[in-house]
Amino acid sequence: MTLAAADVATPILRQAIREEAAWTAASMGNDPKARVVRQITATELAAMDDLLQRTGKRAPWDVAAKDAPGLRAIADDVAKSLKDGLGMIILQGLDRSRLSKEESERIFWAIGTFLGDATMQNPKGDRITHVKHDKDVPAGRGYRSTAELSPHTDAYAIIGLMCLDRAEKGGVSRATSALALYNEILAKRPDLLEPLYRGTRYASSDARGTSVGPTAKKVPVFSNIDGKVSCFFSRQNMTEATRQTGEPPDTAFAEAADYFQSLALDPRFMIEFMLEPSEIIFSSNYTLLHARTEFEDSPRHTRDLLRLWLNWPGMRPVIPELHLFAKIYKDVFALRRA
């Protein structure tokens, strides 16, 4: 059953979500990572070696799906998990000691080309980037710091991460089903659904000092198309919008967002696991939130993950507002090029 409400982009779904991606920590069991692991086969490893040999003189981002037919089965399994399954999948079986960073990037990019178009992740125009500590990057882009990152979604349909090295200490990955949070809010605080469907504006610290402001419209935390609920949430970028406009979110939304975030961190809903070197994770930005714990690097270990944001229009029906935040990076990039 869906009901209309004032100033919301889509009808509010008033029934529990029964998708497989609406999991809880209890339903994922004692070893949640094992639930989402997919082993890379010997045949697929040989196909990766062949890809590296044939395309070694080209830039990794010049590789296309047609260059890697032997990886089709991997991509198909990833797509199935994100669209109809738990919303995340971890690929295991690569030997990091055999691969350079450039070779790792080439394999990771090649798998991503089957899933969607790699999108811009920052004003520099990077479509594949490193999630690692960078002392030269100003505060505001959490992925370049060592700080804990709270549960959030990123731009577009899919986030992919490939671990090159883990930290000396910390850097534990976290995931929460936004659909499970929806069910909890529907059951316990249904009054908060309307403000979450109304949403708020978001901004990026990368746009400070430019003419590019926050999102032109409010972006809903939850939206619903034909019974398919999708999520967009980033506390850091909400706060940045308030900083840039001087206008905090309305009281009703602020209460709803606080409750949403408290649930996202609740051990009843959040799972934790360590991503090991050479492991690759893909997850749905529309149904899952991701986070990480604070970490410490050392001369021996420097946490470094490759990241892709992929746009797959067919993965889930979503409203255009969910892509408004990503437009900020495109606009700042265009300004800097001009």
CSV table of C-alpha atoms in Angstrom, one decimal:
chain,number,residue,atom,x,y,z
A,1,MET,CA,0.0,0.0,0.0
A,2,THR,CA,1.3,3.5,-0.9
A,3,LEU,CA,0.1,6.8,0.3
A,4,ALA,CA,0.8,10.3,-1.0
A,5,ALA,CA,2.1,13.0,1.4
A,6,ALA,CA,2.8,16.7,1.1
A,7,ASP,CA,6.1,17.7,-0.6
A,8,VAL,CA,7.4,14.2,-1.2
A,9,ALA,CA,8.9,13.1,-4.5
A,10,THR,CA,7.2,9.7,-4.6
A,11,PRO,CA,4.4,7.9,-2.8
A,12,ILE,CA,5.3,6.5,0.6
A,13,LEU,CA,5.4,2.7,0.8
A,14,ARG,CA,3.4,1.6,3.9
A,15,GLN,CA,4.3,-2.1,3.9
A,16,ALA,CA,7.3,-4.0,4.9
A,17,ILE,CA,10.0,-4.7,2.3
A,18,ARG,CA,10.5,-8.5,1.7
A,19,GLU,CA,13.5,-8.3,-0.6
A,20,GLU,CA,16.6,-10.4,0.1
A,21,ALA,CA,18.6,-7.2,0.5
A,22,ALA,CA,16.4,-6.2,3.6
A,23,TRP,CA,18.8,-8.3,5.8
A,24,THR,CA,19.6,-7.8,9.4
A,25,ALA,CA,22.8,-8.7,11.4
A,26,ALA,CA,20.9,-11.7,12.8
A,27,SER,CA,19.8,-13.0,9.4
A,28,MET,CA,23.4,-12.7,8.0
A,29,GLY,CA,24.6,-15.0,10.7
A,30,ASN,CA,27.9,-15.3,12.7
A,31,ASP,CA,30.1,-15.0,9.6
A,32,PRO,CA,28.4,-12.4,7.4
A,33,LYS,CA,31.4,-12.0,5.1
A,34,ALA,CA,31.2,-15.7,4.2
A,35,ARG,CA,27.6,-15.1,3.0
A,36,VAL,CA,28.7,-12.8,0.3
A,37,VAL,CA,31.9,-14.3,-0.9
A,38,ARG,CA,32.3,-15.5,-4.5
A,39,GLN,CA,35.5,-17.4,-5.3
A,40,ILE,CA,37.3,-16.6,-8.6
A,41,THR,CA,37.9,-19.8,-10.5
A,42,ALA,CA,41.2,-21.0,-12.0
A,43,THR,CA,39.7,-20.4,-15.5
A,44,GLU,CA,38.9,-16.9,-14.6
A,45,LEU,CA,42.3,-16.3,-13.1
A,46,ALA,CA,43.8,-17.5,-16.4
A,47,ALA,CA,41.5,-15.0,-18.2
A,48,MET,CA,42.8,-12.2,-16.1
A,49,ASP,CA,46.4,-13.2,-16.9
A,50,ASP,CA,45.5,-13.1,-20.6
A,51,LEU,CA,43.9,-9.7,-20.2
A,52,LEU,CA,47.0,-8.3,-18.5
A,53,GLN,CA,49.2,-9.7,-21.3
A,54,ARG,CA,47.1,-8.4,-24.2
A,55,THR,CA,46.3,-4.9,-22.8
A,56,GLY,CA,49.5,-4.2,-20.9
A,57,LYS,CA,50.5,-1.3,-23.1
A,58,ARG,CA,47.2,0.5,-22.8
A,59,ALA,CA,46.0,2.6,-19.9
A,60,PRO,CA,43.8,0.6,-17.5
A,61,TRP,CA,40.8,2.8,-18.2
A,62,ASP,CA,41.1,2.1,-21.9
A,63,VAL,CA,40.1,-1.5,-21.3
A,64,ALA,CA,36.5,-2.4,-22.2
A,65,ALA,CA,34.3,-5.4,-21.6
A,66,LYS,CA,35.1,-6.8,-25.1
A,67,ASP,CA,38.7,-7.1,-24.0
A,68,ALA,CA,37.8,-9.4,-21.1
A,69,PRO,CA,35.2,-12.0,-22.3
A,70,GLY,CA,36.5,-14.4,-19.7
A,71,LEU,CA,35.3,-12.2,-16.9
A,72,ARG,CA,31.7,-12.2,-18.0
A,73,ALA,CA,30.6,-14.9,-15.5
A,74,ILE,CA,32.1,-12.9,-12.6
A,75,ALA,CA,30.2,-9.8,-13.7
A,76,ASP,CA,27.0,-11.7,-14.1
A,77,ASP,CA,27.2,-13.0,-10.6
A,78,VAL,CA,28.0,-9.5,-9.3
A,79,ALA,CA,25.0,-8.1,-11.1
A,80,LYS,CA,22.6,-10.8,-9.8
A,81,SER,CA,23.8,-10.1,-6.2
A,82,LEU,CA,23.3,-6.4,-6.5
A,83,LYS,CA,20.0,-6.4,-8.3
A,84,ASP,CA,18.2,-9.4,-6.8
A,85,GLY,CA,20.3,-10.6,-3.9
A,86,LEU,CA,21.9,-9.3,-0.7
A,87,GLY,CA,23.1,-6.1,-2.4
A,88,MET,CA,26.8,-6.9,-2.0
A,89,ILE,CA,29.4,-9.4,-3.1
A,90,ILE,CA,33.0,-10.0,-2.3
A,91,LEU,CA,35.3,-11.5,-4.9
A,92,GLN,CA,38.2,-13.7,-3.5
A,93,GLY,CA,41.0,-15.6,-5.2
A,94,LEU,CA,43.4,-13.1,-6.5
A,95,ASP,CA,47.0,-13.2,-5.3
A,96,ARG,CA,48.1,-9.6,-4.5
A,97,SER,CA,51.7,-10.6,-4.3
A,98,ARG,CA,51.6,-11.5,-8.0
A,99,LEU,CA,50.0,-8.2,-9.1
A,100,SER,CA,51.3,-4.7,-9.3
A,101,LYS,CA,49.0,-1.8,-8.4
A,102,GLU,CA,48.6,-1.0,-12.1
A,103,GLU,CA,47.7,-4.7,-12.9
A,104,SER,CA,45.2,-4.7,-10.0
A,105,GLU,CA,43.6,-1.5,-11.3
A,106,ARG,CA,43.3,-3.0,-14.8
A,107,ILE,CA,41.5,-6.1,-13.5
A,108,PHE,CA,39.2,-4.1,-11.3
A,109,TRP,CA,38.4,-1.7,-14.0
A,110,ALA,CA,37.7,-4.5,-16.5
A,111,ILE,CA,35.1,-6.2,-14.2
A,112,GLY,CA,33.5,-2.8,-13.7
A,113,THR,CA,33.0,-2.2,-17.4
A,114,PHE,CA,30.5,-5.0,-17.5
A,115,LEU,CA,28.4,-3.5,-14.8
A,116,GLY,CA,28.1,0.2,-15.8
A,117,ASP,CA,29.8,3.4,-16.8
A,118,ALA,CA,32.5,4.6,-14.4
A,119,THR,CA,31.5,8.1,-13.1
A,120,MET,CA,33.3,11.1,-11.9
A,121,GLN,CA,34.3,10.9,-8.2
A,122,ASN,CA,35.8,14.3,-7.6
A,123,PRO,CA,36.4,17.7,-9.3
A,124,LYS,CA,39.6,16.4,-10.9
A,125,GLY,CA,37.4,14.1,-13.0
A,126,ASP,CA,38.9,10.8,-11.6
A,127,ARG,CA,36.8,7.8,-12.6
A,128,ILE,CA,38.9,5.4,-10.6
A,129,THR,CA,40.6,6.7,-7.5
A,130,HIS,CA,42.4,5.6,-4.3
A,131,VAL,CA,40.8,5.5,-0.9
A,132,LYS,CA,43.8,6.3,1.3
A,133,HIS,CA,45.1,8.8,3.7
A,134,ASP,CA,46.5,11.9,2.0
A,135,LYS,CA,47.8,14.6,4.3
A,136,ASP,CA,47.7,17.2,1.4
A,137,VAL,CA,44.0,16.9,0.9
A,138,PRO,CA,42.0,19.5,2.9
A,139,ALA,CA,39.5,18.3,5.5
A,140,GLY,CA,36.1,17.4,4.1
A,141,ARG,CA,36.7,14.4,1.9
A,142,GLY,CA,36.5,11.6,4.4
A,143,TYR,CA,37.8,9.0,2.1
A,144,ARG,CA,41.2,10.7,2.1
A,145,SER,CA,41.5,10.8,5.9
A,146,THR,CA,42.1,8.1,8.6
A,147,ALA,CA,38.9,9.0,10.4
A,148,GLU,CA,35.9,6.8,11.0
A,149,LEU,CA,33.3,7.2,8.3
A,150,SER,CA,29.7,7.0,9.4
A,151,PRO,CA,27.1,5.0,7.4
A,152,HIS,CA,26.4,6.6,4.1
A,153,THR,CA,25.7,6.0,0.4
A,154,ASP,CA,27.7,7.3,-2.5
A,155,ALA,CA,26.7,8.6,-5.9
A,156,TYR,CA,25.1,6.4,-8.6
A,157,ALA,CA,24.1,2.8,-8.4
A,158,ILE,CA,27.3,0.8,-7.5
A,159,ILE,CA,30.3,1.3,-5.3
A,160,GLY,CA,33.3,-1.0,-6.0
A,161,LEU,CA,36.4,-1.3,-3.8
A,162,MET,CA,39.5,-3.3,-4.3
A,163,CYS,CA,41.9,-3.7,-1.4
A,164,LEU,CA,45.5,-3.2,-2.3
A,165,ASP,CA,46.7,-3.1,1.3
A,166,ARG,CA,45.1,-3.0,4.8
A,167,ALA,CA,46.0,-0.6,7.6
A,168,GLU,CA,48.3,-1.5,10.4
A,169,LYS,CA,45.4,-1.1,12.8
A,170,GLY,CA,41.6,-0.6,12.2
A,171,GLY,CA,39.9,0.2,8.9
A,172,VAL,CA,37.2,-2.4,9.4
A,173,SER,CA,34.5,-2.3,6.8
A,174,ARG,CA,30.8,-1.9,7.9
A,175,ALA,CA,27.6,-2.4,6.0
A,176,THR,CA,23.9,-1.9,6.9
A,177,SER,CA,20.8,-2.6,4.8
A,178,ALA,CA,18.8,0.6,4.2
A,179,LEU,CA,15.8,-1.6,3.4
A,180,ALA,CA,16.0,-3.2,6.9
A,181,LEU,CA,16.1,0.2,8.4
A,182,TYR,CA,13.0,1.1,6.4
A,183,ASN,CA,11.2,-1.8,7.9
A,184,GLU,CA,12.2,-0.9,11.4
A,185,ILE,CA,11.1,2.8,10.9
A,186,LEU,CA,7.8,1.6,9.4
A,187,ALA,CA,7.2,-0.6,12.4
A,188,LYS,CA,8.4,1.7,15.2
A,189,ARG,CA,8.4,5.3,14.0
A,190,PRO,CA,6.2,5.5,10.9
A,191,ASP,CA,5.7,9.2,11.5
A,192,LEU,CA,9.4,9.7,10.4
A,193,LEU,CA,8.9,8.3,6.9
A,194,GLU,CA,7.3,11.5,5.5
A,195,PRO,CA,10.3,13.8,6.4
A,196,LEU,CA,12.7,11.1,5.2
A,197,TYR,CA,10.8,11.0,1.9
A,198,ARG,CA,11.0,14.9,1.7
A,199,GLY,CA,14.7,14.8,2.3
A,200,THR,CA,17.2,17.6,2.4
A,201,ARG,CA,19.9,19.4,0.3
A,202,TYR,CA,23.5,18.1,0.1
A,203,ALA,CA,26.7,19.9,-0.7
A,204,SER,CA,30.4,19.0,-1.2
A,205,SER,CA,33.4,20.6,0.4
A,206,ASP,CA,35.1,20.4,-3.0
A,207,ALA,CA,32.7,23.2,-4.2
A,208,ARG,CA,33.8,25.7,-1.5
A,209,GLY,CA,34.9,29.0,-3.0
A,210,THR,CA,33.1,28.3,-6.3
A,211,SER,CA,29.7,29.3,-7.7
A,212,VAL,CA,28.6,25.7,-7.4
A,213,GLY,CA,26.3,25.4,-4.4
A,214,PRO,CA,24.3,22.6,-2.8
A,215,THR,CA,21.9,20.4,-4.7
A,216,ALA,CA,19.3,22.4,-6.5
A,217,LYS,CA,16.5,20.4,-4.9
A,218,LYS,CA,16.1,18.3,-1.8
A,219,VAL,CA,17.2,14.7,-2.1
A,220,PRO,CA,15.0,12.2,-0.3
A,221,VAL,CA,16.5,9.7,2.0
A,222,PHE,CA,13.9,7.2,0.9
A,223,SER,CA,12.0,7.1,-2.5
A,224,ASN,CA,9.7,4.6,-3.9
A,225,ILE,CA,9.0,3.5,-7.5
A,226,ASP,CA,6.5,0.7,-8.0
A,227,GLY,CA,7.3,-0.8,-4.6
A,228,LYS,CA,11.1,-0.6,-5.0
A,229,VAL,CA,12.5,1.6,-2.2
A,230,SER,CA,15.9,3.3,-2.7
A,231,CYS,CA,18.1,5.3,-0.4
A,232,PHE,CA,20.5,8.2,-0.4
A,233,PHE,CA,22.1,9.4,2.8
A,234,SER,CA,25.3,11.2,3.7
A,235,ARG,CA,25.4,13.0,7.1
A,236,GLN,CA,28.7,14.7,6.2
A,237,ASN,CA,27.3,16.3,3.0
A,238,MET,CA,24.1,17.3,4.8
A,239,THR,CA,26.3,19.2,7.3
A,240,GLU,CA,28.3,20.8,4.4
A,241,ALA,CA,25.0,22.1,2.9
A,242,THR,CA,24.2,23.8,6.2
A,243,ARG,CA,27.7,25.3,6.2
A,244,GLN,CA,27.3,26.7,2.7
A,245,THR,CA,23.7,28.0,3.0
A,246,GLY,CA,23.5,28.8,6.7
A,247,GLU,CA,20.2,27.0,6.7
A,248,PRO,CA,19.9,23.8,8.8
A,249,PRO,CA,17.5,21.0,7.9
A,250,ASP,CA,14.0,21.5,9.3
A,251,THR,CA,13.3,20.1,12.7
A,252,ALA,CA,11.2,17.1,11.5
A,253,PHE,CA,13.9,16.0,9.1
A,254,ALA,CA,16.7,16.5,11.6
A,255,GLU,CA,14.9,14.2,14.1
A,256,ALA,CA,14.3,11.6,11.4
A,257,ALA,CA,17.9,11.7,10.1
A,258,ASP,CA,19.2,11.3,13.7
A,259,TYR,CA,17.0,8.2,14.2
A,260,PHE,CA,18.0,6.8,10.8
A,261,GLN,CA,21.7,7.2,11.6
A,262,SER,CA,21.3,5.6,15.1
A,263,LEU,CA,19.7,2.6,13.5
A,264,ALA,CA,22.4,2.4,10.8
A,265,LEU,CA,25.0,2.1,13.6
A,266,ASP,CA,22.9,-0.3,15.7
A,267,PRO,CA,24.5,-3.8,15.9
A,268,ARG,CA,21.1,-5.3,15.2
A,269,PHE,CA,21.5,-4.0,11.7
A,270,MET,CA,25.2,-3.3,11.0
A,271,ILE,CA,27.7,-6.0,10.1
A,272,GLU,CA,31.5,-5.7,10.2
A,273,PHE,CA,34.3,-7.5,8.2
A,274,MET,CA,37.8,-6.9,7.1
A,275,LEU,CA,38.6,-6.5,3.4
A,276,GLU,CA,41.9,-8.2,2.7
A,277,PRO,CA,44.5,-7.4,0.1
A,278,SER,CA,43.3,-8.4,-3.4
A,279,GLU,CA,39.6,-8.8,-2.3
A,280,ILE,CA,37.1,-6.8,-4.3
A,281,ILE,CA,33.7,-5.8,-3.0
A,282,PHE,CA,30.8,-4.4,-5.0
A,283,SER,CA,27.6,-3.1,-3.3
A,284,SER,CA,24.4,-1.3,-4.2
A,285,ASN,CA,24.3,2.3,-3.2
A,286,TYR,CA,20.5,2.2,-3.5
A,287,THR,CA,19.9,-0.5,-0.9
A,288,LEU,CA,23.0,-0.6,1.4
A,289,LEU,CA,25.0,1.9,3.5
A,290,HIS,CA,28.7,1.5,4.0
A,291,ALA,CA,31.1,2.8,6.6
A,292,ARG,CA,34.5,2.0,8.1
A,293,THR,CA,36.3,2.3,11.4
A,294,GLU,CA,39.2,4.7,12.1
A,295,PHE,CA,42.5,3.3,11.1
A,296,GLU,CA,46.3,3.8,11.6
A,297,ASP,CA,48.9,3.3,8.9
A,298,SER,CA,52.5,2.3,9.5
A,299,PRO,CA,55.7,2.1,7.4
A,300,ARG,CA,54.8,-1.6,7.0
A,301,HIS,CA,51.1,-1.2,6.1
A,302,THR,CA,49.3,1.8,4.4
A,303,ARG,CA,45.6,1.3,3.8
A,304,ASP,CA,44.9,1.7,0.1
A,305,LEU,CA,41.7,0.7,-1.8
A,306,LEU,CA,40.8,1.4,-5.4
A,307,ARG,CA,37.3,2.8,-5.8
A,308,LEU,CA,34.8,2.8,-8.7
A,309,TRP,CA,31.4,4.5,-8.8
A,310,LEU,CA,29.4,2.8,-11.5
A,311,ASN,CA,26.1,4.0,-13.1
A,312,TRP,CA,23.8,1.1,-14.0
A,313,PRO,CA,20.4,2.6,-14.9
A,314,GLY,CA,18.8,-0.9,-15.1
A,315,MET,CA,19.8,-2.0,-11.7
A,316,ARG,CA,16.9,-0.4,-9.9
A,317,PRO,CA,14.3,2.2,-10.8
A,318,VAL,CA,15.3,5.5,-9.1
A,319,ILE,CA,14.2,9.1,-9.3
A,320,PRO,CA,16.6,11.7,-10.9
A,321,GLU,CA,17.1,13.4,-7.5
A,322,LEU,CA,19.4,10.6,-6.4
A,323,HIS,CA,22.0,11.8,-8.9
A,324,LEU,CA,21.9,15.5,-8.0
A,325,PHE,CA,24.8,15.2,-5.6
A,326,ALA,CA,27.0,13.7,-8.3
A,327,LYS,CA,26.3,16.6,-10.5
A,328,ILE,CA,28.2,18.9,-8.1
A,329,TYR,CA,31.5,17.1,-9.0
A,330,LYS,CA,30.7,17.5,-12.7
A,331,ASP,CA,29.9,21.2,-12.3
A,332,VAL,CA,33.1,22.0,-10.3
A,333,PHE,CA,35.2,20.0,-12.8
A,334,ALA,CA,33.7,22.0,-15.7
A,335,LEU,CA,34.5,25.3,-13.8
A,336,ARG,CA,38.1,24.3,-13.2
A,337,ARG,CA,38.6,23.3,-16.9
A,338,ALA,CA,37.1,26.6,-18.0
